[in-house]
mmCIF file of C-alpha atoms and ligand atoms in Angstrom:
data_model
loop_
_atom_site.group_PDB
_atom_site.id
_atom_site.type_symbol
_atom_site.label_atom_id
_atom_site.label_comp_id
_atom_site.label_asym_id
_atom_site.label_seq_id
_atom_site.Cartn_x
_atom_site.Cartn_y
_atom_site.Cartn_z
ATOM 1 C CA MET A 15 22.796 -9.518 -14.450
ATOM 2 C CA ASN A 16 26.313 -9.641 -13.108
ATOM 3 C CA GLU A 17 25.455 -9.779 -9.421
ATOM 4 C CA PRO A 18 27.751 -10.783 -6.611
ATOM 5 C CA LYS A 19 26.779 -14.017 -4.995
ATOM 6 C CA ILE A 20 26.165 -13.288 -1.333
ATOM 7 C CA LEU A 21 25.412 -15.372 1.682
ATOM 8 C CA LEU A 22 23.626 -13.857 4.669
ATOM 9 C CA ILE A 23 24.691 -15.594 7.860
ATOM 10 C CA ASN A 24 24.642 -15.229 11.635
ATOM 11 C CA GLY A 25 21.093 -13.993 12.075
ATOM 12 C CA THR A 26 17.506 -15.074 12.589
ATOM 13 C CA ALA A 27 15.207 -15.044 9.562
ATOM 14 C CA ALA A 28 11.450 -14.433 9.585
ATOM 15 C CA THR A 29 10.634 -15.867 6.199
ATOM 16 C CA MET A 30 6.927 -14.840 6.128
ATOM 17 C CA VAL A 31 6.135 -17.725 3.810
ATOM 18 C CA ALA A 32 2.342 -18.245 3.803
ATOM 19 C CA GLY A 33 1.941 -15.376 6.253
ATOM 20 C CA ARG A 34 3.771 -17.063 9.142
ATOM 21 C CA TYR A 35 6.933 -15.859 10.836
ATOM 22 C CA GLY A 36 8.620 -19.108 9.761
ATOM 23 C CA LEU A 37 11.478 -18.275 12.122
ATOM 24 C CA ILE A 38 14.857 -19.782 11.305
ATOM 25 C CA GLU A 39 17.541 -19.455 13.986
ATOM 26 C CA ASP A 40 21.108 -19.315 12.692
ATOM 27 C CA ALA A 41 19.807 -18.913 9.179
ATOM 28 C CA ALA A 42 21.688 -18.860 5.883
ATOM 29 C CA ILE A 43 20.278 -17.081 2.841
ATOM 30 C CA ALA A 44 22.127 -17.495 -0.439
ATOM 31 C CA CYS A 45 21.519 -14.871 -3.129
ATOM 32 C CA GLU A 46 22.395 -14.969 -6.802
ATOM 33 C CA ASP A 47 21.388 -12.676 -9.680
ATOM 34 C CA GLY A 48 19.332 -10.496 -7.343
ATOM 35 C CA ARG A 49 17.243 -13.464 -6.224
ATOM 36 C CA ILE A 50 17.204 -15.793 -3.251
ATOM 37 C CA ALA A 51 18.716 -19.116 -4.287
ATOM 38 C CA TRP A 52 18.336 -20.879 -0.946
ATOM 39 C CA ALA A 53 17.119 -20.041 2.582
ATOM 40 C CA GLY A 54 17.175 -22.305 5.621
ATOM 41 C CA PRO A 55 19.115 -23.325 8.716
ATOM 42 C CA ARG A 56 22.818 -22.837 8.116
ATOM 43 C CA ALA A 57 23.556 -26.387 9.244
ATOM 44 C CA GLU A 58 21.459 -27.699 6.337
ATOM 45 C CA MET A 59 22.874 -25.446 3.629
ATOM 46 C CA PRO A 60 24.043 -27.223 0.461
ATOM 47 C CA LYS A 61 27.849 -26.987 0.180
ATOM 48 C CA ALA A 62 27.886 -25.062 -3.105
ATOM 49 C CA TYR A 63 26.700 -21.882 -1.354
ATOM 50 C CA ALA A 64 29.687 -21.847 0.996
ATOM 51 C CA ALA A 65 31.677 -20.192 -1.824
ATOM 52 C CA PHE A 66 29.361 -17.159 -1.843
ATOM 53 C CA THR A 67 30.612 -13.902 -0.243
ATOM 54 C CA PRO A 68 29.473 -13.903 3.381
ATOM 55 C CA SER A 69 27.514 -10.976 4.806
ATOM 56 C CA ASP A 70 27.324 -11.131 8.608
ATOM 57 C CA LEU A 71 23.991 -10.136 10.148
ATOM 58 C CA GLY A 72 25.584 -9.771 13.583
ATOM 59 C CA GLY A 73 22.860 -11.800 15.255
ATOM 60 C CA ARG A 74 20.101 -9.530 13.966
ATOM 61 C CA LEU A 75 16.665 -10.356 12.550
ATOM 62 C CA VAL A 76 16.209 -10.374 8.774
ATOM 63 C CA THR A 77 12.784 -10.114 7.162
ATOM 64 C CA PRO A 78 11.638 -9.541 3.631
ATOM 65 C CA ALA A 79 11.891 -5.826 2.792
ATOM 66 C CA LEU A 80 8.546 -4.194 3.573
ATOM 67 C CA VAL A 81 5.840 -3.286 1.068
ATOM 68 C CA ASP A 82 3.508 -0.301 1.477
ATOM 69 C CA CYS A 83 0.598 -1.281 -0.759
ATOM 70 C CA HIS A 84 -1.762 1.738 -0.502
ATOM 71 C CA THR A 85 -0.517 5.327 -0.672
ATOM 72 C CA HIS A 86 -1.555 8.638 -2.144
ATOM 73 C CA LEU A 87 1.898 10.095 -1.568
ATOM 74 C CA VAL A 88 2.103 12.143 -4.778
ATOM 75 C CA HIS A 89 0.049 15.300 -4.254
ATOM 76 C CA GLY A 90 0.310 19.078 -3.921
ATOM 77 C CA GLY A 91 -0.161 21.053 -0.728
ATOM 78 C CA ASN A 92 -1.273 19.794 2.670
ATOM 79 C CA ARG A 93 -4.427 19.872 4.780
ATOM 80 C CA ALA A 94 -3.314 21.145 8.164
ATOM 81 C CA GLY A 95 -6.127 23.728 7.928
ATOM 82 C CA GLU A 96 -8.693 20.969 7.546
ATOM 83 C CA PHE A 97 -7.114 19.195 10.495
ATOM 84 C CA GLU A 98 -7.830 22.306 12.563
ATOM 85 C CA LEU A 99 -11.413 22.470 11.280
ATOM 86 C CA ARG A 100 -12.023 18.857 12.207
ATOM 87 C CA LEU A 101 -10.632 19.529 15.669
ATOM 88 C CA LYS A 102 -13.278 22.249 15.993
ATOM 89 C CA GLY A 103 -15.955 19.667 15.286
ATOM 90 C CA ALA A 104 -16.446 19.404 11.508
ATOM 91 C CA SER A 105 -16.605 15.841 10.208
ATOM 92 C CA TYR A 106 -14.563 14.532 7.258
ATOM 93 C CA GLU A 107 -17.716 14.280 5.166
ATOM 94 C CA GLU A 108 -18.856 17.820 6.121
ATOM 95 C CA VAL A 109 -15.479 19.220 5.110
ATOM 96 C CA ALA A 110 -15.677 17.303 1.794
ATOM 97 C CA ARG A 111 -19.211 18.485 1.061
ATOM 98 C CA ALA A 112 -18.183 22.094 1.782
ATOM 99 C CA GLY A 113 -15.587 21.909 -1.001
ATOM 100 C CA GLY A 114 -12.609 21.154 1.241
ATOM 101 C CA GLY A 115 -11.194 17.712 1.694
ATOM 102 C CA ILE A 116 -9.978 15.862 -1.371
ATOM 103 C CA VAL A 117 -11.031 18.746 -3.635
ATOM 104 C CA SER A 118 -8.674 21.176 -1.877
ATOM 105 C CA THR A 119 -5.782 18.805 -2.567
ATOM 106 C CA VAL A 120 -6.988 18.645 -6.177
ATOM 107 C CA LYS A 121 -6.516 22.412 -6.489
ATOM 108 C CA ALA A 122 -3.010 22.238 -5.065
ATOM 109 C CA THR A 123 -2.104 19.245 -7.243
ATOM 110 C CA ARG A 124 -3.365 20.882 -10.432
ATOM 111 C CA SER A 125 -1.223 23.923 -9.806
ATOM 112 C CA ALA A 126 1.929 21.881 -9.145
ATOM 113 C CA SER A 127 4.376 21.051 -11.944
ATOM 114 C CA LEU A 128 5.659 17.534 -12.516
ATOM 115 C CA ASP A 129 8.943 18.587 -10.887
ATOM 116 C CA ASP A 130 7.045 20.018 -7.875
ATOM 117 C CA LEU A 131 5.079 16.774 -7.468
ATOM 118 C CA VAL A 132 8.239 14.675 -7.539
ATOM 119 C CA ALA A 133 10.152 16.991 -5.212
ATOM 120 C CA SER A 134 7.396 17.057 -2.591
ATOM 121 C CA ALA A 135 6.889 13.293 -2.773
ATOM 122 C CA LEU A 136 10.541 12.271 -2.406
ATOM 123 C CA PRO A 137 10.882 13.006 1.347
ATOM 124 C CA ARG A 138 7.780 10.855 1.926
ATOM 125 C CA VAL A 139 9.319 8.039 -0.103
ATOM 126 C CA ASP A 140 12.604 8.424 1.744
ATOM 127 C CA ALA A 141 10.880 8.125 5.116
ATOM 128 C CA LEU A 142 9.289 4.841 4.064
ATOM 129 C CA VAL A 143 12.552 3.549 2.577
ATOM 130 C CA ALA A 144 14.255 4.374 5.890
ATOM 131 C CA GLU A 145 11.906 1.855 7.493
ATOM 132 C CA GLY A 146 12.992 -0.950 5.180
ATOM 133 C CA VAL A 147 10.333 -0.520 2.486
ATOM 134 C CA ALA A 148 11.287 -1.808 -0.979
ATOM 135 C CA ALA A 149 7.989 -1.432 -2.840
ATOM 136 C CA ILE A 150 5.360 1.297 -2.673
ATOM 137 C CA GLU A 151 2.050 1.682 -4.407
ATOM 138 C CA ILE A 152 1.177 5.234 -5.469
ATOM 139 C CA LYS A 153 -2.273 6.299 -6.638
ATOM 140 C CA SER A 154 -3.404 9.136 -8.835
ATOM 141 C CA GLY A 155 -6.739 10.738 -7.960
ATOM 142 C CA TYR A 156 -5.900 14.308 -6.998
ATOM 143 C CA GLY A 157 -5.904 15.542 -10.600
ATOM 144 C CA LEU A 158 -9.428 14.694 -11.678
ATOM 145 C CA ASP A 159 -8.633 16.192 -15.065
ATOM 146 C CA ILE A 160 -6.846 14.251 -17.743
ATOM 147 C CA GLU A 161 -3.559 16.101 -17.749
ATOM 148 C CA THR A 162 -3.122 16.207 -13.974
ATOM 149 C CA GLU A 163 -4.038 12.556 -13.531
ATOM 150 C CA LEU A 164 -1.323 11.730 -16.076
ATOM 151 C CA ASN A 165 1.121 14.051 -14.338
ATOM 152 C CA MET A 166 0.640 12.318 -10.983
ATOM 153 C CA LEU A 167 1.362 8.959 -12.585
ATOM 154 C CA ARG A 168 4.386 10.356 -14.396
ATOM 155 C CA ALA A 169 5.650 11.665 -11.055
ATOM 156 C CA ALA A 170 5.225 8.182 -9.566
ATOM 157 C CA ARG A 171 7.123 6.601 -12.466
ATOM 158 C CA ARG A 172 9.910 9.169 -12.137
ATOM 159 C CA ILE A 173 10.307 8.410 -8.439
ATOM 160 C CA ALA A 174 11.171 4.830 -9.415
ATOM 161 C CA THR A 175 14.105 6.183 -11.436
ATOM 162 C CA LEU A 176 15.358 8.373 -8.580
ATOM 163 C CA ARG A 177 15.212 5.940 -5.684
ATOM 164 C CA PRO A 178 15.987 2.225 -5.302
ATOM 165 C CA VAL A 179 12.369 1.310 -4.726
ATOM 166 C CA ILE A 180 9.718 -0.461 -6.782
ATOM 167 C CA ILE A 181 6.744 1.767 -7.519
ATOM 168 C CA ARG A 182 3.398 0.307 -8.528
ATOM 169 C CA THR A 183 0.892 2.856 -9.825
ATOM 170 C CA SER A 184 -2.869 2.734 -9.434
ATOM 171 C CA PHE A 185 -5.115 4.939 -11.543
ATOM 172 C CA LEU A 186 -7.660 6.485 -9.156
ATOM 173 C CA GLY A 187 -9.580 8.829 -11.476
ATOM 174 C CA ALA A 188 -12.759 7.724 -9.672
ATOM 175 C CA HIS A 189 -11.618 9.263 -6.377
ATOM 176 C CA ALA A 190 -13.784 12.381 -6.068
ATOM 177 C CA ILE A 191 -16.038 14.510 -8.216
ATOM 178 C CA PRO A 192 -14.228 17.739 -9.140
ATOM 179 C CA PRO A 193 -16.081 21.048 -8.599
ATOM 180 C CA GLU A 194 -16.678 21.555 -12.332
ATOM 181 C CA TYR A 195 -18.651 18.282 -12.421
ATOM 182 C CA LYS A 196 -20.540 18.770 -9.139
ATOM 183 C CA GLY A 197 -23.792 16.792 -9.302
ATOM 184 C CA ARG A 198 -22.717 15.205 -12.611
ATOM 185 C CA ALA A 199 -20.701 12.197 -11.550
ATOM 186 C CA ASP A 200 -21.732 10.123 -14.571
ATOM 187 C CA ALA A 201 -20.589 12.822 -16.962
ATOM 188 C CA TYR A 202 -17.263 13.012 -15.070
ATOM 189 C CA VAL A 203 -16.790 9.257 -15.487
ATOM 190 C CA ASP A 204 -17.502 9.483 -19.238
ATOM 191 C CA ASP A 205 -15.671 12.743 -20.059
ATOM 192 C CA ILE A 206 -12.637 12.546 -17.797
ATOM 193 C CA CYS A 207 -12.160 9.344 -15.837
ATOM 194 C CA ILE A 208 -12.422 6.795 -18.633
ATOM 195 C CA PRO A 209 -10.524 8.840 -21.253
ATOM 196 C CA ALA A 210 -7.780 9.579 -18.663
ATOM 197 C CA LEU A 211 -7.491 5.869 -17.872
ATOM 198 C CA LYS A 212 -7.166 4.993 -21.556
ATOM 199 C CA ALA A 213 -4.573 7.713 -22.138
ATOM 200 C CA ALA A 214 -2.583 6.738 -19.052
ATOM 201 C CA HIS A 215 -2.644 3.081 -20.058
ATOM 202 C CA ALA A 216 -1.528 3.930 -23.593
ATOM 203 C CA GLN A 217 1.448 5.756 -22.082
ATOM 204 C CA GLY A 218 2.393 2.808 -19.862
ATOM 205 C CA LEU A 219 1.586 4.713 -16.688
ATOM 206 C CA VAL A 220 -0.926 2.328 -15.053
ATOM 207 C CA ASP A 221 -0.359 -0.941 -13.177
ATOM 208 C CA ALA A 222 -3.837 -1.219 -11.627
ATOM 209 C CA VAL A 223 -7.151 0.624 -11.460
ATOM 210 C CA ASP A 224 -8.686 1.808 -8.203
ATOM 211 C CA GLY A 225 -11.860 3.674 -7.204
ATOM 212 C CA PHE A 226 -13.561 5.220 -4.197
ATOM 213 C CA CYS A 227 -16.988 3.617 -3.782
ATOM 214 C CA GLU A 228 -18.781 5.798 -1.245
ATOM 215 C CA GLY A 229 -21.711 8.183 -0.783
ATOM 216 C CA ILE A 230 -19.356 11.186 -1.124
ATOM 217 C CA ALA A 231 -17.682 9.682 -4.191
ATOM 218 C CA PHE A 232 -18.845 7.073 -6.756
ATOM 219 C CA SER A 233 -21.697 4.565 -6.776
ATOM 220 C CA PRO A 234 -21.229 0.867 -7.513
ATOM 221 C CA PRO A 235 -22.608 1.212 -11.096
ATOM 222 C CA GLN A 236 -20.194 4.089 -11.768
ATOM 223 C CA ILE A 237 -17.274 2.074 -10.405
ATOM 224 C CA ALA A 238 -18.410 -0.896 -12.519
ATOM 225 C CA ARG A 239 -18.161 1.212 -15.660
ATOM 226 C CA VAL A 240 -14.583 2.141 -14.837
ATOM 227 C CA PHE A 241 -13.755 -1.489 -13.981
ATOM 228 C CA ASP A 242 -15.205 -2.663 -17.302
ATOM 229 C CA VAL A 243 -12.700 -0.431 -19.072
ATOM 230 C CA ALA A 244 -9.898 -1.748 -16.819
ATOM 231 C CA LYS A 245 -10.908 -5.290 -17.694
ATOM 232 C CA ALA A 246 -10.932 -4.516 -21.417
ATOM 233 C CA LEU A 247 -7.420 -3.036 -21.064
ATOM 234 C CA GLY A 248 -6.245 -6.118 -19.150
ATOM 235 C CA LEU A 249 -5.548 -4.153 -15.937
ATOM 236 C CA PRO A 250 -6.186 -5.548 -12.439
ATOM 237 C CA VAL A 251 -8.548 -3.635 -10.165
ATOM 238 C CA LYS A 252 -8.732 -2.722 -6.465
ATOM 239 C CA LEU A 253 -11.251 -0.596 -4.557
ATOM 240 C CA HIS A 254 -11.668 1.748 -1.601
ATOM 241 C CA ALA A 255 -14.766 0.034 -0.264
ATOM 242 C CA GLU A 256 -16.935 0.272 2.819
ATOM 243 C CA GLN A 257 -14.785 2.953 4.483
ATOM 244 C CA LEU A 258 -17.644 5.142 5.735
ATOM 245 C CA SER A 259 -20.738 3.095 4.829
ATOM 246 C CA ASN A 260 -21.703 -0.209 3.200
ATOM 247 C CA LEU A 261 -22.431 0.156 -0.512
ATOM 248 C CA HIS A 262 -21.358 -3.455 -1.169
ATOM 249 C CA GLY A 263 -18.218 -2.283 -2.953
ATOM 250 C CA ALA A 264 -16.161 -5.218 -1.707
ATOM 251 C CA LYS A 265 -18.553 -7.648 -3.344
ATOM 252 C CA LEU A 266 -18.436 -5.650 -6.552
ATOM 253 C CA ALA A 267 -14.637 -5.593 -6.498
ATOM 254 C CA ALA A 268 -14.527 -9.332 -5.868
ATOM 255 C CA SER A 269 -16.791 -9.933 -8.860
ATOM 256 C CA TYR A 270 -13.997 -8.378 -10.969
ATOM 257 C CA GLY A 271 -11.408 -10.612 -9.326
ATOM 258 C CA ALA A 272 -9.917 -7.556 -7.549
ATOM 259 C CA LEU A 273 -6.409 -7.784 -6.141
ATOM 260 C CA SER A 274 -7.632 -6.026 -3.021
ATOM 261 C CA ALA A 275 -10.430 -4.155 -1.336
ATOM 262 C CA GLU A 276 -9.364 -1.472 1.113
ATOM 263 C CA HIS A 277 -10.526 0.122 4.389
ATOM 264 C CA LEU A 278 -13.570 -2.189 4.827
ATOM 265 C CA GLU A 279 -14.753 -0.910 8.208
ATOM 266 C CA TYR A 280 -18.394 -1.428 7.133
ATOM 267 C CA VAL A 281 -18.058 -4.609 5.042
ATOM 268 C CA ASP A 282 -20.606 -7.351 5.833
ATOM 269 C CA GLU A 283 -20.146 -11.105 5.837
ATOM 270 C CA GLU A 284 -21.441 -11.443 2.286
ATOM 271 C CA GLY A 285 -18.731 -9.066 1.120
ATOM 272 C CA VAL A 286 -16.088 -10.920 3.095
ATOM 273 C CA ALA A 287 -17.231 -14.274 1.648
ATOM 274 C CA ALA A 288 -17.093 -12.852 -1.879
ATOM 275 C CA MET A 289 -13.548 -11.602 -1.215
ATOM 276 C CA ALA A 290 -12.496 -15.001 0.068
ATOM 277 C CA LYS A 291 -13.869 -16.707 -3.030
ATOM 278 C CA ALA A 292 -12.084 -14.268 -5.371
ATOM 279 C CA GLY A 293 -8.806 -14.291 -3.425
ATOM 280 C CA THR A 294 -9.138 -10.533 -2.864
ATOM 281 C CA VAL A 295 -6.806 -9.197 -0.141
ATOM 282 C CA ALA A 296 -8.310 -7.039 2.629
ATOM 283 C CA VAL A 297 -6.103 -3.953 3.022
ATOM 284 C CA ILE A 298 -6.420 -2.635 6.566
ATOM 285 C CA LEU A 299 -5.747 1.081 6.963
ATOM 286 C CA PRO A 300 -5.635 2.062 10.643
ATOM 287 C CA GLY A 301 -4.218 5.514 9.887
ATOM 288 C CA ALA A 302 -7.503 6.695 8.353
ATOM 289 C CA TYR A 303 -9.546 5.057 11.104
ATOM 290 C CA TYR A 304 -7.415 6.818 13.700
ATOM 291 C CA THR A 305 -7.343 10.216 11.986
ATOM 292 C CA LEU A 306 -11.107 10.264 11.383
ATOM 293 C CA ARG A 307 -11.740 8.882 14.866
ATOM 294 C CA GLU A 308 -13.902 6.152 13.394
ATOM 295 C CA THR A 309 -15.513 3.854 15.890
ATOM 296 C CA GLN A 310 -16.360 0.858 13.694
ATOM 297 C CA ALA A 311 -13.328 -1.360 13.190
ATOM 298 C CA PRO A 312 -13.029 -3.654 10.144
ATOM 299 C CA PRO A 313 -14.321 -7.183 10.850
ATOM 300 C CA ILE A 314 -10.962 -8.847 11.473
ATOM 301 C CA ALA A 315 -12.587 -11.983 12.950
ATOM 302 C CA LEU A 316 -14.589 -12.465 9.737
ATOM 303 C CA PHE A 317 -11.469 -12.071 7.576
ATOM 304 C CA ARG A 318 -9.766 -14.748 9.662
ATOM 305 C CA GLU A 319 -12.788 -17.024 9.629
ATOM 306 C CA HIS A 320 -13.156 -16.824 5.850
ATOM 307 C CA GLY A 321 -9.423 -17.018 5.182
ATOM 308 C CA VAL A 322 -9.154 -13.556 3.611
ATOM 309 C CA ALA A 323 -5.514 -12.430 3.605
ATOM 310 C CA MET A 324 -4.980 -9.092 5.379
ATOM 311 C CA ALA A 325 -2.499 -6.436 4.324
ATOM 312 C CA VAL A 326 -1.612 -3.368 6.388
ATOM 313 C CA SER A 327 -0.705 -0.043 4.822
ATOM 314 C CA THR A 328 -0.264 3.624 5.661
ATOM 315 C CA ASP A 329 -2.889 5.054 3.218
ATOM 316 C CA LEU A 330 -0.401 7.956 3.273
ATOM 317 C CA ASN A 331 -2.442 10.943 2.090
ATOM 318 C CA PRO A 332 -2.798 14.599 3.091
ATOM 319 C CA GLY A 333 -6.355 14.304 4.456
ATOM 320 C CA SER A 334 -7.573 11.168 6.125
ATOM 321 C CA SER A 335 -4.207 9.573 6.852
ATOM 322 C CA PRO A 336 -1.137 11.780 7.029
ATOM 323 C CA LEU A 337 0.746 8.734 8.306
ATOM 324 C CA ASN A 338 4.258 8.403 6.915
ATOM 325 C CA SER A 339 5.281 5.289 8.840
ATOM 326 C CA LEU A 340 4.492 1.685 7.913
ATOM 327 C CA LEU A 341 5.865 0.488 11.253
ATOM 328 C CA LEU A 342 3.382 2.763 13.005
ATOM 329 C CA ALA A 343 0.588 1.441 10.776
ATOM 330 C CA MET A 344 1.548 -2.066 11.926
ATOM 331 C CA ASN A 345 1.452 -0.992 15.574
ATOM 332 C CA MET A 346 -1.936 0.680 15.060
ATOM 333 C CA ALA A 347 -3.313 -2.412 13.308
ATOM 334 C CA CYS A 348 -2.411 -4.409 16.422
ATOM 335 C CA THR A 349 -3.614 -1.932 19.023
ATOM 336 C CA LEU A 350 -6.731 -0.611 17.261
ATOM 337 C CA PHE A 351 -7.814 -3.728 15.325
ATOM 338 C CA ARG A 352 -6.226 -6.491 17.443
ATOM 339 C CA LEU A 353 -4.130 -7.988 14.679
ATOM 340 C CA THR A 354 -1.366 -10.175 16.027
ATOM 341 C CA PRO A 355 2.172 -8.871 15.369
ATOM 342 C CA GLU A 356 2.581 -11.850 13.039
ATOM 343 C CA GLU A 357 -0.493 -10.768 11.064
ATOM 344 C CA ALA A 358 0.766 -7.173 11.004
ATOM 345 C CA LEU A 359 4.155 -8.223 9.618
ATOM 346 C CA ALA A 360 2.484 -10.489 7.050
ATOM 347 C CA GLY A 361 0.309 -7.469 6.255
ATOM 348 C CA ALA A 362 3.358 -5.358 5.445
ATOM 349 C CA THR A 363 5.216 -8.108 3.557
ATOM 350 C CA CYS A 364 3.664 -11.116 1.810
ATOM 351 C CA ASN A 365 0.024 -9.968 1.848
ATOM 352 C CA ALA A 366 0.936 -6.433 0.809
ATOM 353 C CA ALA A 367 2.911 -7.851 -2.145
ATOM 354 C CA ARG A 368 -0.096 -9.951 -3.049
ATOM 355 C CA ALA A 369 -2.340 -6.862 -2.930
ATOM 356 C CA LEU A 370 -0.054 -5.401 -5.598
ATOM 357 C CA GLY A 371 0.246 -8.563 -7.677
ATOM 358 C CA LEU A 372 3.970 -8.411 -6.913
ATOM 359 C CA ALA A 373 4.994 -12.061 -7.021
ATOM 360 C CA THR A 374 8.700 -11.402 -6.341
ATOM 361 C CA HIS A 375 8.372 -9.757 -2.934
ATOM 362 C CA GLY A 376 7.115 -10.301 0.591
ATOM 363 C CA SER A 377 8.738 -13.566 1.656
ATOM 364 C CA LEU A 378 12.146 -15.183 1.931
ATOM 365 C CA ALA A 379 12.100 -18.218 -0.335
ATOM 366 C CA PRO A 380 13.981 -19.400 -3.413
ATOM 367 C CA GLY A 381 13.171 -17.299 -6.468
ATOM 368 C CA MET A 382 12.059 -14.241 -4.498
ATOM 369 C CA ALA A 383 13.882 -10.908 -4.860
ATOM 370 C CA ALA A 384 16.933 -10.619 -2.611
ATOM 371 C CA ASP A 385 15.471 -7.533 -0.909
ATOM 372 C CA PHE A 386 15.833 -7.621 2.848
ATOM 373 C CA ALA A 387 15.233 -5.534 5.934
ATOM 374 C CA ILE A 388 17.721 -6.162 8.708
ATOM 375 C CA TRP A 389 16.549 -5.098 12.146
ATOM 376 C CA ASN A 390 18.109 -4.373 15.521
ATOM 377 C CA VAL A 391 15.570 -6.586 17.247
ATOM 378 C CA SER A 392 15.648 -10.174 18.388
ATOM 379 C CA HIS A 393 11.992 -11.108 17.729
ATOM 380 C CA PRO A 394 9.702 -9.906 14.909
ATOM 381 C CA ALA A 395 6.925 -8.944 17.357
ATOM 382 C CA GLU A 396 9.179 -5.997 18.299
ATOM 383 C CA LEU A 397 8.511 -4.455 14.881
ATOM 384 C CA SER A 398 4.848 -3.867 15.798
ATOM 385 C CA TYR A 399 5.367 -3.294 19.499
ATOM 386 C CA ARG A 400 7.197 0.023 19.666
ATOM 387 C CA ILE A 401 5.545 3.330 18.848
ATOM 388 C CA GLY A 402 7.532 5.910 16.918
ATOM 389 C CA PHE A 403 10.841 4.084 16.952
ATOM 390 C CA ASN A 404 12.609 2.734 13.894
ATOM 391 C CA PRO A 405 14.842 -0.274 14.615
ATOM 392 C CA LEU A 406 16.012 -0.722 11.017
ATOM 393 C CA HIS A 407 19.706 -1.570 10.846
ATOM 394 C CA GLN A 408 19.943 -1.793 7.081
ATOM 395 C CA ARG A 409 17.828 -2.234 3.996
ATOM 396 C CA LEU A 410 19.719 -4.670 1.827
ATOM 397 C CA ILE A 411 18.441 -4.450 -1.699
ATOM 398 C CA ARG A 412 20.026 -6.792 -4.228
ATOM 399 C CA SER A 413 17.377 -6.731 -6.946
ATOM 400 C CA PHE A 414 18.396 -3.159 -7.889
ATOM 401 C CA ALA A 415 22.141 -3.484 -7.665
HETATM 402 N N1 LIG B 30 -10.078 7.230 1.117
HETATM 403 C C1 LIG B 30 -9.095 7.705 1.805
HETATM 404 O O1 LIG B 30 -8.832 7.422 2.921
HETATM 405 C C2 LIG B 30 -8.359 8.658 0.982
HETATM 406 N N2 LIG B 30 -9.025 8.526 -0.251
HETATM 407 C C3 LIG B 30 -10.019 7.707 -0.119
HETATM 408 O O2 LIG B 30 -10.757 7.435 -1.058
HETATM 409 C C4 LIG B 30 -8.511 10.033 1.497
HETATM 410 C C5 LIG B 30 -7.980 11.045 0.592
HETATM 411 C C6 LIG B 30 -8.023 12.436 1.153
HETATM 412 O O3 LIG B 30 -8.725 12.747 2.142
HETATM 413 O O4 LIG B 30 -7.306 13.269 0.570
HETATM 414 FE FE1 LIG B 31 -6.758 5.602 0.258
#
């Protein structure tokens, strides 16, 4: 790569190494070949970097560019009608059982072309990018037939060619049971989910394999069958677990060495301990908790006690979390779940990168991608503190240049 050598100066850096702010006043960050070569107090900078082209931060805060590690942002249609139904008293599960919910998005997604899927997803991507996001995970799971599952993943891959953003795909064939397989979840797993996963993998469309382990979706043995295929293909796994009830999905995911388990409102201590042992990240999704007006918060104290890393994400989807702001997700994680602003920022940087197996992002340290978010704030707690305000000054992305 023939990259300019740049030197960020005259700002404060929150390095987020090991999940801590790691604040450096009057920082210098030297970048070469799209990577950070050195980061530290300017006064201690090795002389060689003084020849790099300076880029003045104007006294601002610089953090690693953000990572949104759990989204369903490729889909057809929207669910404003369901929103109205729920406001009249129907629960999320009642809507799902009555053929609405995820299945209604499946209908809209099946009838969308690849171009339609990309076109409707781009504004969602752009809104995240405008908040300093450099990497986004996108799941399939609204196709539930082989061709549409592949199309969703193709749309996700195409987005990565249209915008300067890293896209990580997760195959989520085990998301819901489509109407044509109602009452026959095992047959769906055999006929559609596993063949779709194999086809998607053969076409280079899959970075990880996800599932929805829940009473209204798939049982632990069904998820295990999908994970066995993932394992055979050499793909990492992650799981929507314990969102609405405790089926011990987190423990199952951990037994496969999962990158992450997500939602986790109903996880018990055994599940948390299993996650800690496996190094599985807990992905906290306050947008779904808020939208569904859940009352049981995930056990943050247990995650802390067991040393389980916490990520924070939007869960951006048309049903349970139409939340298109990672900064707002951070604020909600603090206010609803009592994360500290430091934990929330770690959740949207280093721990989110870890939940994606993305070793190049999430902290400011030598060897990491030179992808930065520069903010009009003086302290990183301000990123979680405001509601509905975007203080991004600039997203400075060197790894794409
Ligand atoms: N849990 C969620 O929060 C999303 N999927 C899942 O398994 C919801 C998806 C939707 O309602 O469309
Ligand atoms: Fe989700």
